[in-house]
Short mmCIF file of C-alpha atoms and ligand atoms in Angstrom, two decimals:
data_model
loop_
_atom_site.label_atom_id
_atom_site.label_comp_id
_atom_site.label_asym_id
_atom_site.label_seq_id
_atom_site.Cartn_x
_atom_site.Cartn_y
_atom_site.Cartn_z
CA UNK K 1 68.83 93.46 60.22
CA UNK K 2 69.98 95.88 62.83
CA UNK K 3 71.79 94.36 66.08
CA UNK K 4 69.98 94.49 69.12
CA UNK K 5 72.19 95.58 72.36
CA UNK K 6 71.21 94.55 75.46
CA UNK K 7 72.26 97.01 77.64
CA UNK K 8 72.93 95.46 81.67
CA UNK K 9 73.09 97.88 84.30
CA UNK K 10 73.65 95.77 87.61
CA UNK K 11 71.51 97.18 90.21
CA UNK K 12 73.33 97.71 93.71
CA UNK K 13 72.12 98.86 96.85
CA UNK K 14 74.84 100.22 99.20
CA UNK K 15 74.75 101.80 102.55
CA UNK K 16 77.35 103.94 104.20
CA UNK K 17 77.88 105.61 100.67
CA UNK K 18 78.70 108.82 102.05
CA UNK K 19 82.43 108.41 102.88
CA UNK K 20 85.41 106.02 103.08
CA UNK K 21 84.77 102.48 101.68
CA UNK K 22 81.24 103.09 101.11
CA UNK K 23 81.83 106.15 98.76
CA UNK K 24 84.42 104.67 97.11
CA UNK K 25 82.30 101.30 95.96
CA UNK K 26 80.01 104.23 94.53
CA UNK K 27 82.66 105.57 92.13
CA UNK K 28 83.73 102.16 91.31
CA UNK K 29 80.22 101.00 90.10
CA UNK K 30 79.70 103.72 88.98
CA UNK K 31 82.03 103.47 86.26
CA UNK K 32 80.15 99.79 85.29
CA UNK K 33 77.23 101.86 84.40
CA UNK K 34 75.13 100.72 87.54
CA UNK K 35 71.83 101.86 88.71
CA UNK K 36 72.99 102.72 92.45
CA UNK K 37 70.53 102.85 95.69
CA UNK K 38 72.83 105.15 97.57
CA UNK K 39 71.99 105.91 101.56
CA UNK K 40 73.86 107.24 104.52
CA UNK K 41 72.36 109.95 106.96
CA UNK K 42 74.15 112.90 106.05
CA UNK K 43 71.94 114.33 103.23
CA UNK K 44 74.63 116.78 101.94
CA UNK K 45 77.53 114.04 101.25
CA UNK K 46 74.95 111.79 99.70
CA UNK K 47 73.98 114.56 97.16
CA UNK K 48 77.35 115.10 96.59
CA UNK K 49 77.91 111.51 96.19
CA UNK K 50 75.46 110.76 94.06
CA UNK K 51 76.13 113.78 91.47
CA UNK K 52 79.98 112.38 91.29
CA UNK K 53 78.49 109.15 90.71
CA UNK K 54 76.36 110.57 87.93
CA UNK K 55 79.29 111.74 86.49
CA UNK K 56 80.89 108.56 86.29
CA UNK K 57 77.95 107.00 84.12
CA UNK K 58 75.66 105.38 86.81
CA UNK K 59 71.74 106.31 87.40
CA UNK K 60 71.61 106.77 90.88
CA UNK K 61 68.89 107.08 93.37
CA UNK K 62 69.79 108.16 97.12
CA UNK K 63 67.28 107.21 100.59
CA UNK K 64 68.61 109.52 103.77
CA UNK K 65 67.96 107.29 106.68
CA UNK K 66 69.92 105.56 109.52
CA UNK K 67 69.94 102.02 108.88
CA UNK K 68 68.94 101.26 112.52
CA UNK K 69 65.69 102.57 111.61
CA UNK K 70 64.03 99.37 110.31
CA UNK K 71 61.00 100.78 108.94
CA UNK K 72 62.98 103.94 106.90
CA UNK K 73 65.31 101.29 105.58
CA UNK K 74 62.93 99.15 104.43
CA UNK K 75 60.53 101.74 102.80
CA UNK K 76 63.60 102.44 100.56
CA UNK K 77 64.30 98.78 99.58
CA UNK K 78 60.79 98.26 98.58
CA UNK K 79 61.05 101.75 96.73
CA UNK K 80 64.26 100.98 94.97
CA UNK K 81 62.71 96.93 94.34
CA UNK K 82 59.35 98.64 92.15
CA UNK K 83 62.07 100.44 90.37
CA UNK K 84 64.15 97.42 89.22
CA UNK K 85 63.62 94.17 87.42
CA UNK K 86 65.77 92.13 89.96
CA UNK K 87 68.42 93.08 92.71
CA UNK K 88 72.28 92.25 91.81
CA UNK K 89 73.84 93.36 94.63
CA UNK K 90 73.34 94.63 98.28
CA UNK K 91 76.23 95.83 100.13
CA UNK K 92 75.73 95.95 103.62
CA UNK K 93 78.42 98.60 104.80
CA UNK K 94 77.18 101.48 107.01
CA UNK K 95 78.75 100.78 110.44
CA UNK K 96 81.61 103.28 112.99
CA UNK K 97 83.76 102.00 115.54
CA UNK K 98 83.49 102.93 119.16
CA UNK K 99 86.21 102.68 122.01
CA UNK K 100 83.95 101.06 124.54
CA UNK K 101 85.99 103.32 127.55
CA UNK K 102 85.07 100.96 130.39
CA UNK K 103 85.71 102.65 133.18
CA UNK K 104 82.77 104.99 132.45
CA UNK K 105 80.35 102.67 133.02
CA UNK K 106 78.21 103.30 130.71
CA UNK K 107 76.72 100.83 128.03
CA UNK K 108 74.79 103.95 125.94
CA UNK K 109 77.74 104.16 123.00
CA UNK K 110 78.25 100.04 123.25
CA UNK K 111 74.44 99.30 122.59
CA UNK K 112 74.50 102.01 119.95
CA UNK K 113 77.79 100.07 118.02
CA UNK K 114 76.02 96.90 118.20
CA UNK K 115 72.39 98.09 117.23
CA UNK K 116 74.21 100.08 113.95
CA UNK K 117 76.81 96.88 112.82
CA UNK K 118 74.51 94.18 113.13
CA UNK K 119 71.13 95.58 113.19
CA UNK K 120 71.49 97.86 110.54
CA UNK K 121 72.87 94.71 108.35
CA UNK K 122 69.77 92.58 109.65
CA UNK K 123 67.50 95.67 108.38
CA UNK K 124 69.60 96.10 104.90
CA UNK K 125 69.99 92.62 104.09
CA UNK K 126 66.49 90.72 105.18
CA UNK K 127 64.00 92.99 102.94
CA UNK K 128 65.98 91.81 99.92
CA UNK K 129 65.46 88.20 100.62
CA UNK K 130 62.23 87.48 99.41
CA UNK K 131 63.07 88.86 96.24
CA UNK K 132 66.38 86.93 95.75
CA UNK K 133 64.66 83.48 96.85
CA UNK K 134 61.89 83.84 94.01
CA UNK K 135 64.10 84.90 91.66
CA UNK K 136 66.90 82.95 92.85
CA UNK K 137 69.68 85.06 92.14
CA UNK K 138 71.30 88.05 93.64
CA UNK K 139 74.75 89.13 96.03
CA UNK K 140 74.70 89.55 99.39
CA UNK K 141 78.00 91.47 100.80
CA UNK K 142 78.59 92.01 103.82
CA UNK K 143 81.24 94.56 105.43
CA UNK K 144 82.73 92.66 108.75
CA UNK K 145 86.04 93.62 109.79
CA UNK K 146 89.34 91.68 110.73
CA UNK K 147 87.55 92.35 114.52
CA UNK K 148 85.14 89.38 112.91
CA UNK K 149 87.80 87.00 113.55
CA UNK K 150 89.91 89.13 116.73
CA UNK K 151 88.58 90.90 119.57
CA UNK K 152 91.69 93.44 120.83
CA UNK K 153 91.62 95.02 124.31
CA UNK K 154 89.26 98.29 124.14
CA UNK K 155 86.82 97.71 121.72
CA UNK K 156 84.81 94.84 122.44
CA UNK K 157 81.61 96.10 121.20
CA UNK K 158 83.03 96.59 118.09
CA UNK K 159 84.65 93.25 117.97
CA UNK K 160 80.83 91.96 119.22
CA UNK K 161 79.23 93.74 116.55
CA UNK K 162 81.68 92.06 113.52
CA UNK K 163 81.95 88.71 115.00
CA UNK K 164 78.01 88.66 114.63
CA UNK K 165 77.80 89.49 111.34
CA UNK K 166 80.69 87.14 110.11
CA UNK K 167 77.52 84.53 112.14
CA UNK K 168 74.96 85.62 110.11
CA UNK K 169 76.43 85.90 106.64
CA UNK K 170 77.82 81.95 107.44
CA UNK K 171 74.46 81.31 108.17
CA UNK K 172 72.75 82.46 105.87
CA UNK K 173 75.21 81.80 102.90
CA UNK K 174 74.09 77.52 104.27
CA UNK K 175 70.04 78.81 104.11
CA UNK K 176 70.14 80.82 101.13
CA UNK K 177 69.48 78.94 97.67
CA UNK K 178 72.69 77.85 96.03
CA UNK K 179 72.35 80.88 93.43
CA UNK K 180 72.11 83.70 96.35
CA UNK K 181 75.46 84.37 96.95
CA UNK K 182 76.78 86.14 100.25
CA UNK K 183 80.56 87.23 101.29
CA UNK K 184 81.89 88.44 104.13
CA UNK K 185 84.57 91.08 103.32
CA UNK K 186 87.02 91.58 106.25
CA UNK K 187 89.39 94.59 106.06
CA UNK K 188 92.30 95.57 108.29
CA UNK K 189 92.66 99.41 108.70
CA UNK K 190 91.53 101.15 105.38
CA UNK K 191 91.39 104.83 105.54
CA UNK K 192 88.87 106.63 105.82
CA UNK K 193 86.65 108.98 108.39
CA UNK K 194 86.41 106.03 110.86
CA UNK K 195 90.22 105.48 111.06
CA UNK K 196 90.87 108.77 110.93
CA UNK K 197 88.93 109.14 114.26
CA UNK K 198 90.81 106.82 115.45
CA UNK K 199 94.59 108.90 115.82
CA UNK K 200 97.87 106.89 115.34
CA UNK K 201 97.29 103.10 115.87
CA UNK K 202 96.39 101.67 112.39
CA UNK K 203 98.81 98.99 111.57
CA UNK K 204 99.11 97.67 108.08
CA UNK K 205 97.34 100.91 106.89
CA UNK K 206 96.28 100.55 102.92
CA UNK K 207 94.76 103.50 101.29
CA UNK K 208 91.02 103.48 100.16
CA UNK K 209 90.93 103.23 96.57
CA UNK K 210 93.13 100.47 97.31
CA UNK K 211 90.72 98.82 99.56
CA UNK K 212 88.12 99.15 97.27
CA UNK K 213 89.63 97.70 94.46
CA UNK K 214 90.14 94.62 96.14
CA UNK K 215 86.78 94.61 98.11
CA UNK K 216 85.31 94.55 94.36
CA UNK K 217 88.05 92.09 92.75
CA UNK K 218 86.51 89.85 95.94
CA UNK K 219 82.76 90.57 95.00
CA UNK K 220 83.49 90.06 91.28
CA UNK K 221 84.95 86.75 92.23
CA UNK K 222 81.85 85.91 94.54
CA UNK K 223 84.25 84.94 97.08
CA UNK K 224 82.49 83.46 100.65
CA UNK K 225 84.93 85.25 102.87
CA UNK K 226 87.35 88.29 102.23
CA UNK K 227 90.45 89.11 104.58
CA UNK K 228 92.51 91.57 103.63
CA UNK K 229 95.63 92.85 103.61
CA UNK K 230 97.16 89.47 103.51
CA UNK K 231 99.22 90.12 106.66
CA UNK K 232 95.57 90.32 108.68
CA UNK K 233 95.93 86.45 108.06
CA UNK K 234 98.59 85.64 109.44
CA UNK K 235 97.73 88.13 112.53
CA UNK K 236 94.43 86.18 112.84
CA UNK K 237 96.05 82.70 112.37
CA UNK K 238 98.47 83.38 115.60
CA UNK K 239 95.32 85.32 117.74
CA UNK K 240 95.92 83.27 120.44
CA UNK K 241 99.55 84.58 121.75
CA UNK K 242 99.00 88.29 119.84
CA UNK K 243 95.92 88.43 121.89
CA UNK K 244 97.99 87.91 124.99
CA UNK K 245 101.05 90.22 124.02
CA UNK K 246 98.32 93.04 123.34
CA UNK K 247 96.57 92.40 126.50
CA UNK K 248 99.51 92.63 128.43
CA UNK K 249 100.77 95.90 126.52
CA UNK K 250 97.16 97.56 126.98
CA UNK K 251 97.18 96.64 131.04
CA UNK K 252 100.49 98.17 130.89
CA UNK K 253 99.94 101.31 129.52
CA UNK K 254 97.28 101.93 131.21
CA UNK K 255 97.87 100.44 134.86
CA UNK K 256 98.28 104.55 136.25
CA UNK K 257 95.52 106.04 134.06
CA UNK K 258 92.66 103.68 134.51
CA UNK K 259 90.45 106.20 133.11
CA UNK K 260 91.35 105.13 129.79
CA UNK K 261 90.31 101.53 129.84
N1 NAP Q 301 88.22 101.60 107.43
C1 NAP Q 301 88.61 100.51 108.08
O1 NAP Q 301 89.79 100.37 108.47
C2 NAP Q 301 87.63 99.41 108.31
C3 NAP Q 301 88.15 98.17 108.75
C4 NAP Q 301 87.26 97.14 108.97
C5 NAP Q 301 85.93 97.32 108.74
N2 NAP Q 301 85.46 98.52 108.34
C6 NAP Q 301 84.03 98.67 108.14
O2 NAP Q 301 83.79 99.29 106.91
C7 NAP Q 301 82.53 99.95 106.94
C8 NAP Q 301 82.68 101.36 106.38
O3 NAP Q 301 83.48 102.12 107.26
P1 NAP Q 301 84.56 103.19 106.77
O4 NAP Q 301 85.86 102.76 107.27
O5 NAP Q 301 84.40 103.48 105.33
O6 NAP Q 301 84.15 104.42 107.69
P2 NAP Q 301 83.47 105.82 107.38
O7 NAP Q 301 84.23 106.60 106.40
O8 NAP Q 301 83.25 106.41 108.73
O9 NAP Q 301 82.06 105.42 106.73
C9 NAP Q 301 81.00 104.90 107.47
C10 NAP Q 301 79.73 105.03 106.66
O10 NAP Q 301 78.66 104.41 107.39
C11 NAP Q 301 77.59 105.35 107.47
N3 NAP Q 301 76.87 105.13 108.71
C12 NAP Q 301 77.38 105.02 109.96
N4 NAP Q 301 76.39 104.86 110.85
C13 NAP Q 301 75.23 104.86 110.15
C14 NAP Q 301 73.87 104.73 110.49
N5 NAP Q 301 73.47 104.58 111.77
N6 NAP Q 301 72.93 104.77 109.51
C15 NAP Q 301 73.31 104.94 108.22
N7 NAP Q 301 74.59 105.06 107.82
C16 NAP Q 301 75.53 105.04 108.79
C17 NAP Q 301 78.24 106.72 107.40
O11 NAP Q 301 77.33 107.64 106.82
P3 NAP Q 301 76.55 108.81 107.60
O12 NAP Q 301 77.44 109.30 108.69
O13 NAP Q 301 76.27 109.81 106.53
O14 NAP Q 301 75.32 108.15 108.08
C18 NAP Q 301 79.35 106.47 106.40
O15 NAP Q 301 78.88 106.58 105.09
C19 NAP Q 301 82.07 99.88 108.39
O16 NAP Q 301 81.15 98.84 108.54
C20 NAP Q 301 83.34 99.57 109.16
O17 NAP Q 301 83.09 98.90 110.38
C21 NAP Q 301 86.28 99.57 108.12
#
C-alpha cells in the first residue's frame, strides 16, 4: 500500500506586498509552500514580487488595486475565495505614513492616511468574514503600528489611523468565533520605503528581514497583540511623561519656523 501525502499549502492573502514588510512576508511564505493572493498598486513590483515568490516554491496569484477601493478589493477576495478550499490567513498591511504639516491647513493628505490605514483594513478584512464564521477557522492579522498605542507631535493622522485599527482588531477578536483568530502586530521603525521617506528620525531602527521574522514568529504563535522591538514597550509603558518631553522638544524646534508644524 502506497502512502498517501497530504500536501497543505496555507492560503494567505496579503496587501502591501510590493515593498518593505509586505514583500518580505511574501518571501517568507513563500518558502512554506503557500498559495499567496499578492496586491499592492504598483503593477510592476507586484510582478516582480510575485515571480521571486515563485521562485521560492509558492503559487501565487496577484490583484492590482488600491485597497481604498472597496469594490476592486473585494472582487479579488471573492476571486481568490472560488480558488481556495478555505482562507488561512489575511494580512492586512498596505498602509504609508503622512506628516500631517498643520500649518497648511489642509485636511486632503490627513483624510487620505486615514481612508488607506483603516479603510483599506475594513475593505481587506470584512469580505473574508463570512467565510471564516462558516467554516470557523482562519487568521486575521492586522499591521498597526507602535502609533496604535502613542500619538507623537506631527503625525496625528497617522497615530488616528493605527489607534483605530488596534479598536477594531480588539473588537472583533471579542465578536469573532473562538477559532477566528486576529492579532494586532505593532512595529517600531522597520525599514523600508515608508521609513526611508521619512529622513533621519527612526529610533530603535531594526532591519526588515528582521522585522519579518518576528512579525511571523508572532503569527505562528497566534499571538492577540504584537509590539516590537521590546524597547517600544517600555517607550509605550512611560507615554505619559515621553509624550510631554517630545512635545516640548517639537514646540521648541519649531517655535521660529512654524511652517513646519
Ligand atoms: N516600517 C515601519 O517602521 C512601520 C512601523 C509601524 C507600522 N508600519 C506599517 O507597516 C505597513 C507596511 O509598511 P512598510 O513600512 O512596509 O512601508 P512600505 O515599504 O512603504 O510599504 C507599504 C505597502 O503598502 C502598499 N500601499 C500603500 N497604500 C496603498 C493603497 N492605497 N492601496 C494598496 N496598497 C497600498 C504599498 O504598495 P503600492 O505603493 O504598490 O500600492 C506598499 O506595498 C504599513 O501599514 C505601515 O503603517 C510600518
Amino acid at each position: 500500500m502506497t502512502d498517501k501525502f497530504v500536501v497543505f499549502r496555507m492560503n494567505i492573502y496579503l496587501t502591501g506586498a510590493t515593498s518593505g514588510l509586505g514583500e518580505h512576508l511574501a518571501y517568507e511564505y513563500a518558502k512554506r509552500g503557500a498559495f499567496l493572493a499578492l496586491s499592492g498598486r504598483r503593477r510592476d513590483k507586484l510582478d516582480s514580487v510575485a515571480s521571486k515568490c515563485e521562485e521560492l516554491g509558492a503559487k501565487v496569484i496577484t490583484y492590482c488595486l488600491d485597497v481604498t477601493d472597496q469594490h476592486a478589493t473585494k472582487e479579488s477576495i471573492d476571486d481568490f475565495l472560488s480558488k481556495i478550499s478555505n482562507i488561512d490567513l489575511v494580512i492586512a498591511n498596505a498602509g504609508y505614513g503622512f506628516v500631517d504639516k498643520l500649518h497648511k491647513g489642509d485636511p486632503t493628505e490627513l483624510n487620505k492616511v486615514i481612508d488607506t490605514n483603516v479603510n483599506g483594513v475594513i475593505n481587506t478584512v470584512v469580505p473574508f468574514m463570512p467565510s471564516m464564521i462558516k467554516k470557523d477557522m482562519g487568521h486575521i492579522a492586522i499591521i498597526g503600528s507602535v502609533a496604535s498605542h502613542f500619538a507623537w507631535p506631527g503625525a496625528g493622522a497617522y497615530a488616528a489611523s493605527k489607534h483605530a485599527v488596534k479598536a477594531l482588531s480588539v473588537s472583533w477578536r471579542k465578536t469573532l468565533p473562538k477559532n477566528v483568530n486576529v492579532t494586532l502586530i505593532c512595529p517600531g521603525f522597520v525599514k523600508s520605503e515608508m521609513t526611508d521617506s521619512m529622513g533621519t528620525w527612526a529610533p530603535f531602527m531594526i532591519g526588515t528581514e528582521d522585522g519579518v521574522k518576528r512579525i511571523i514568529r508572532a503569527l505562528d504563535k497566534k499571538k492577540k497583540m504584537f509590539i516590537f522591538p521590546l524597547i517600544w514597550r517600555l517607550v509605550i509603558a512611560l507615554e505619559g511623561p515621553i509624550s510631554f518631553l517630545m512635545s516640548k522638544s517639537f514646540r521648541e524646534n519649531h517655535k521660529k519656523n512654524r511652517n513646519k508644524l
